[in-house]
């Protein structure tokens, strides 16, 4: 049973704060674009490519303090945004049901970022049917999982 079917049947969906729904709307030979939803966002966030997806989500994680970065980014700019401290339970801006309701034109993937060590991400990716696509321990491994998942659709 897919995650969407569970939500439609009124079953409780656990969608942790460090999880995001990546709605892929376009896929080309050189990459993919779409929208991303999270309980930490007030609304969907557009991305044009994988690097933009990573940079934007990194800013969201920094602002919420979850998952916390293992290293603090330095900046010599006066108006540079400072990351917030660790927040074990960040405020929820969207419900899990609202996040899951959004679907990509090409595919919908769920990504759980468990840690951000060595200026990289570690976690897992799941498809919309609830099947685990794989685990990643670096940004490159994450990109490879995205490419493999999108080749299958």
PDB file of C-alpha atoms in Angstrom:
ATOM      1  CA  UNK A   1       0.000   0.000   0.000  1.00  0.00           C
ATOM      2  CA  UNK A   2       1.404   3.368  -1.006  1.00  0.00           C
ATOM      3  CA  UNK A   3       1.959   6.254   1.388  1.00  0.00           C
ATOM      4  CA  UNK A   4      -0.810   8.193  -0.377  1.00  0.00           C
ATOM      5  CA  UNK A   5      -3.280   5.292   0.037  1.00  0.00           C
ATOM      6  CA  UNK A   6      -2.505   5.100   3.762  1.00  0.00           C
ATOM      7  CA  UNK A   7      -3.193   8.831   4.088  1.00  0.00           C
ATOM      8  CA  UNK A   8      -6.466   8.508   2.124  1.00  0.00           C
ATOM      9  CA  UNK A   9      -7.620   5.693   4.425  1.00  0.00           C
ATOM     10  CA  UNK A  10      -7.027   7.887   7.447  1.00  0.00           C
ATOM     11  CA  UNK A  11      -4.079   5.858   8.720  1.00  0.00           C
ATOM     12  CA  UNK A  12      -1.541   7.804  10.744  1.00  0.00           C
ATOM     13  CA  UNK A  13       1.440   8.791   8.631  1.00  0.00           C
ATOM     14  CA  UNK A  14       4.710   9.427  10.405  1.00  0.00           C
ATOM     15  CA  UNK A  15       6.595  12.088   8.474  1.00  0.00           C
ATOM     16  CA  UNK A  16       9.609  13.258  10.499  1.00  0.00           C
ATOM     17  CA  UNK A  17      10.816  16.858  10.399  1.00  0.00           C
ATOM     18  CA  UNK A  18      13.997  15.774   8.595  1.00  0.00           C
ATOM     19  CA  UNK A  19      12.003  14.216   5.746  1.00  0.00           C
ATOM     20  CA  UNK A  20      11.158  15.968   2.489  1.00  0.00           C
ATOM     21  CA  UNK A  21       8.918  15.116  -0.421  1.00  0.00           C
ATOM     22  CA  UNK A  22      10.658  15.751  -3.739  1.00  0.00           C
ATOM     23  CA  UNK A  23       8.102  16.197  -6.528  1.00  0.00           C
ATOM     24  CA  UNK A  24       9.940  15.820  -9.828  1.00  0.00           C
ATOM     25  CA  UNK A  25       8.010  17.636 -12.565  1.00  0.00           C
ATOM     26  CA  UNK A  26      10.496  17.566 -15.446  1.00  0.00           C
ATOM     27  CA  UNK A  27      13.272  15.185 -16.346  1.00  0.00           C
ATOM     28  CA  UNK A  28      15.846  15.832 -19.060  1.00  0.00           C
ATOM     29  CA  UNK A  29      19.093  14.218 -20.143  1.00  0.00           C
ATOM     30  CA  UNK A  30      20.985  16.787 -18.066  1.00  0.00           C
ATOM     31  CA  UNK A  31      18.925  16.720 -14.864  1.00  0.00           C
ATOM     32  CA  UNK A  32      15.556  17.223 -13.228  1.00  0.00           C
ATOM     33  CA  UNK A  33      13.466  19.983 -11.667  1.00  0.00           C
ATOM     34  CA  UNK A  34      10.355  20.316  -9.592  1.00  0.00           C
ATOM     35  CA  UNK A  35       9.138  21.185  -6.120  1.00  0.00           C
ATOM     36  CA  UNK A  36      10.014  20.096  -2.608  1.00  0.00           C
ATOM     37  CA  UNK A  37       7.699  19.956   0.400  1.00  0.00           C
ATOM     38  CA  UNK A  38       8.483  19.508   4.072  1.00  0.00           C
ATOM     39  CA  UNK A  39       6.761  19.963   7.395  1.00  0.00           C
ATOM     40  CA  UNK A  40       9.397  22.677   8.013  1.00  0.00           C
ATOM     41  CA  UNK A  41       8.239  24.740   4.999  1.00  0.00           C
ATOM     42  CA  UNK A  42       5.132  26.905   4.819  1.00  0.00           C
ATOM     43  CA  UNK A  43       4.696  26.078   1.129  1.00  0.00           C
ATOM     44  CA  UNK A  44       6.420  24.191  -1.673  1.00  0.00           C
ATOM     45  CA  UNK A  45       9.840  25.323  -2.791  1.00  0.00           C
ATOM     46  CA  UNK A  46      10.757  25.200  -6.491  1.00  0.00           C
ATOM     47  CA  UNK A  47      14.122  23.923  -7.698  1.00  0.00           C
ATOM     48  CA  UNK A  48      15.629  23.994 -11.196  1.00  0.00           C
ATOM     49  CA  UNK A  49      18.302  21.347 -10.700  1.00  0.00           C
ATOM     50  CA  UNK A  50      19.943  19.098  -8.126  1.00  0.00           C
ATOM     51  CA  UNK A  51      22.468  21.688  -6.852  1.00  0.00           C
ATOM     52  CA  UNK A  52      19.685  24.215  -6.249  1.00  0.00           C
ATOM     53  CA  UNK A  53      17.665  21.551  -4.410  1.00  0.00           C
ATOM     54  CA  UNK A  54      20.628  20.805  -2.130  1.00  0.00           C
ATOM     55  CA  UNK A  55      21.480  24.469  -1.446  1.00  0.00           C
ATOM     56  CA  UNK A  56      17.890  25.461  -0.702  1.00  0.00           C
ATOM     57  CA  UNK A  57      17.283  22.519   1.621  1.00  0.00           C
ATOM     58  CA  UNK A  58      20.592  23.166   3.372  1.00  0.00           C
ATOM     59  CA  UNK A  59      19.339  26.690   4.147  1.00  0.00           C
ATOM     60  CA  UNK A  60      16.055  25.281   5.468  1.00  0.00           C
ATOM     61  CA  UNK A  61      17.899  22.804   7.704  1.00  0.00           C
ATOM     62  CA  UNK A  62      20.243  25.568   8.937  1.00  0.00           C
ATOM     63  CA  UNK A  63      17.323  27.869   9.736  1.00  0.00           C
ATOM     64  CA  UNK A  64      15.469  25.154  11.641  1.00  0.00           C
ATOM     65  CA  UNK A  65      18.532  23.675  13.327  1.00  0.00           C
ATOM     66  CA  UNK A  66      17.450  20.164  12.321  1.00  0.00           C
ATOM     67  CA  UNK A  67      19.157  18.022  11.244  1.00  0.00           C
ATOM     68  CA  UNK A  68      22.002  20.001  12.684  1.00  0.00           C
ATOM     69  CA  UNK A  69      25.143  20.554  10.613  1.00  0.00           C
ATOM     70  CA  UNK A  70      28.301  19.148  12.177  1.00  0.00           C
ATOM     71  CA  UNK A  71      30.289  22.163  11.016  1.00  0.00           C
ATOM     72  CA  UNK A  72      29.416  25.842  11.156  1.00  0.00           C
ATOM     73  CA  UNK A  73      29.812  27.681   7.864  1.00  0.00           C
ATOM     74  CA  UNK A  74      32.059  30.729   8.000  1.00  0.00           C
ATOM     75  CA  UNK A  75      31.337  33.940   6.198  1.00  0.00           C
ATOM     76  CA  UNK A  76      33.013  37.315   6.113  1.00  0.00           C
ATOM     77  CA  UNK A  77      29.824  39.058   5.008  1.00  0.00           C
ATOM     78  CA  UNK A  78      28.177  41.197   7.653  1.00  0.00           C
ATOM     79  CA  UNK A  79      24.661  40.216   6.660  1.00  0.00           C
ATOM     80  CA  UNK A  80      25.387  36.494   6.332  1.00  0.00           C
ATOM     81  CA  UNK A  81      22.684  34.285   7.784  1.00  0.00           C
ATOM     82  CA  UNK A  82      23.716  32.536  10.973  1.00  0.00           C
ATOM     83  CA  UNK A  83      22.503  28.965  11.472  1.00  0.00           C
ATOM     84  CA  UNK A  84      20.195  28.461  14.399  1.00  0.00           C
ATOM     85  CA  UNK A  85      21.146  26.131  17.216  1.00  0.00           C
ATOM     86  CA  UNK A  86      19.982  22.548  17.431  1.00  0.00           C
ATOM     87  CA  UNK A  87      16.233  22.110  17.647  1.00  0.00           C
ATOM     88  CA  UNK A  88      15.122  18.604  18.619  1.00  0.00           C
ATOM     89  CA  UNK A  89      11.549  19.257  17.503  1.00  0.00           C
ATOM     90  CA  UNK A  90      11.315  22.085  14.948  1.00  0.00           C
ATOM     91  CA  UNK A  91       7.955  23.829  14.555  1.00  0.00           C
ATOM     92  CA  UNK A  92       5.660  22.125  12.066  1.00  0.00           C
ATOM     93  CA  UNK A  93       4.383  24.448   9.358  1.00  0.00           C
ATOM     94  CA  UNK A  94       2.647  21.822   7.184  1.00  0.00           C
ATOM     95  CA  UNK A  95       1.042  18.591   8.312  1.00  0.00           C
ATOM     96  CA  UNK A  96       2.303  15.236   7.027  1.00  0.00           C
ATOM     97  CA  UNK A  97      -0.948  14.839   5.078  1.00  0.00           C
ATOM     98  CA  UNK A  98      -0.437  18.212   3.361  1.00  0.00           C
ATOM     99  CA  UNK A  99       3.124  17.262   2.384  1.00  0.00           C
ATOM    100  CA  UNK A 100       2.128  13.835   1.051  1.00  0.00           C
ATOM    101  CA  UNK A 101      -0.807  15.253  -0.920  1.00  0.00           C
ATOM    102  CA  UNK A 102       1.577  16.882  -3.428  1.00  0.00           C
ATOM    103  CA  UNK A 103       2.787  14.705  -6.280  1.00  0.00           C
ATOM    104  CA  UNK A 104       5.328  15.220  -9.035  1.00  0.00           C
ATOM    105  CA  UNK A 105       4.422  14.944 -12.718  1.00  0.00           C
ATOM    106  CA  UNK A 106       7.315  12.523 -13.338  1.00  0.00           C
ATOM    107  CA  UNK A 107       7.886  11.027  -9.884  1.00  0.00           C
ATOM    108  CA  UNK A 108       7.560  11.629  -6.159  1.00  0.00           C
ATOM    109  CA  UNK A 109      10.411  10.617  -3.894  1.00  0.00           C
ATOM    110  CA  UNK A 110      10.701  10.887  -0.133  1.00  0.00           C
ATOM    111  CA  UNK A 111      14.083  11.698   1.325  1.00  0.00           C
ATOM    112  CA  UNK A 112      15.023  11.447   4.998  1.00  0.00           C
ATOM    113  CA  UNK A 113      18.216  13.311   5.899  1.00  0.00           C
ATOM    114  CA  UNK A 114      19.400  11.785   9.163  1.00  0.00           C
ATOM    115  CA  UNK A 115      22.714  13.642   9.555  1.00  0.00           C
ATOM    116  CA  UNK A 116      24.833  16.318   7.894  1.00  0.00           C
ATOM    117  CA  UNK A 117      28.417  15.280   8.609  1.00  0.00           C
ATOM    118  CA  UNK A 118      31.568  16.254   6.726  1.00  0.00           C
ATOM    119  CA  UNK A 119      29.683  19.011   4.877  1.00  0.00           C
ATOM    120  CA  UNK A 120      27.549  16.323   3.219  1.00  0.00           C
ATOM    121  CA  UNK A 121      24.228  14.586   3.848  1.00  0.00           C
ATOM    122  CA  UNK A 122      23.462  11.080   5.033  1.00  0.00           C
ATOM    123  CA  UNK A 123      20.068   9.387   4.892  1.00  0.00           C
ATOM    124  CA  UNK A 124      17.639   7.326   2.818  1.00  0.00           C
ATOM    125  CA  UNK A 125      15.334   7.700  -0.183  1.00  0.00           C
ATOM    126  CA  UNK A 126      11.924   6.044  -0.582  1.00  0.00           C
ATOM    127  CA  UNK A 127       9.532   5.923  -3.545  1.00  0.00           C
ATOM    128  CA  UNK A 128       5.848   6.861  -3.400  1.00  0.00           C
ATOM    129  CA  UNK A 129       4.931   3.199  -2.844  1.00  0.00           C
ATOM    130  CA  UNK A 130       6.931   3.146   0.382  1.00  0.00           C
ATOM    131  CA  UNK A 131       9.787   1.048  -1.033  1.00  0.00           C
ATOM    132  CA  UNK A 132      13.286   1.982   0.030  1.00  0.00           C
ATOM    133  CA  UNK A 133      15.365   3.006  -2.973  1.00  0.00           C
ATOM    134  CA  UNK A 134      18.601   3.177  -1.029  1.00  0.00           C
ATOM    135  CA  UNK A 135      20.788   4.811   1.581  1.00  0.00           C
ATOM    136  CA  UNK A 136      23.299   7.563   0.919  1.00  0.00           C
ATOM    137  CA  UNK A 137      26.302   8.801   2.849  1.00  0.00           C
ATOM    138  CA  UNK A 138      27.302  11.664   0.547  1.00  0.00           C
ATOM    139  CA  UNK A 139      25.788  14.164  -1.878  1.00  0.00           C
ATOM    140  CA  UNK A 140      27.172  12.178  -4.811  1.00  0.00           C
ATOM    141  CA  UNK A 141      25.526   8.970  -3.613  1.00  0.00           C
ATOM    142  CA  UNK A 142      22.271  10.911  -3.202  1.00  0.00           C
ATOM    143  CA  UNK A 143      22.505  12.177  -6.774  1.00  0.00           C
ATOM    144  CA  UNK A 144      23.166   8.630  -8.041  1.00  0.00           C
ATOM    145  CA  UNK A 145      20.065   7.374  -6.212  1.00  0.00           C
ATOM    146  CA  UNK A 146      17.960  10.155  -7.743  1.00  0.00           C
ATOM    147  CA  UNK A 147      19.254   9.339 -11.235  1.00  0.00           C
ATOM    148  CA  UNK A 148      18.607   5.603 -10.772  1.00  0.00           C
ATOM    149  CA  UNK A 149      15.096   6.216  -9.429  1.00  0.00           C
ATOM    150  CA  UNK A 150      14.236   8.582 -12.288  1.00  0.00           C
ATOM    151  CA  UNK A 151      15.553   6.157 -14.925  1.00  0.00           C
ATOM    152  CA  UNK A 152      13.016   3.625 -13.686  1.00  0.00           C
ATOM    153  CA  UNK A 153      10.071   5.944 -14.462  1.00  0.00           C
TER     154      UNK A 153
END
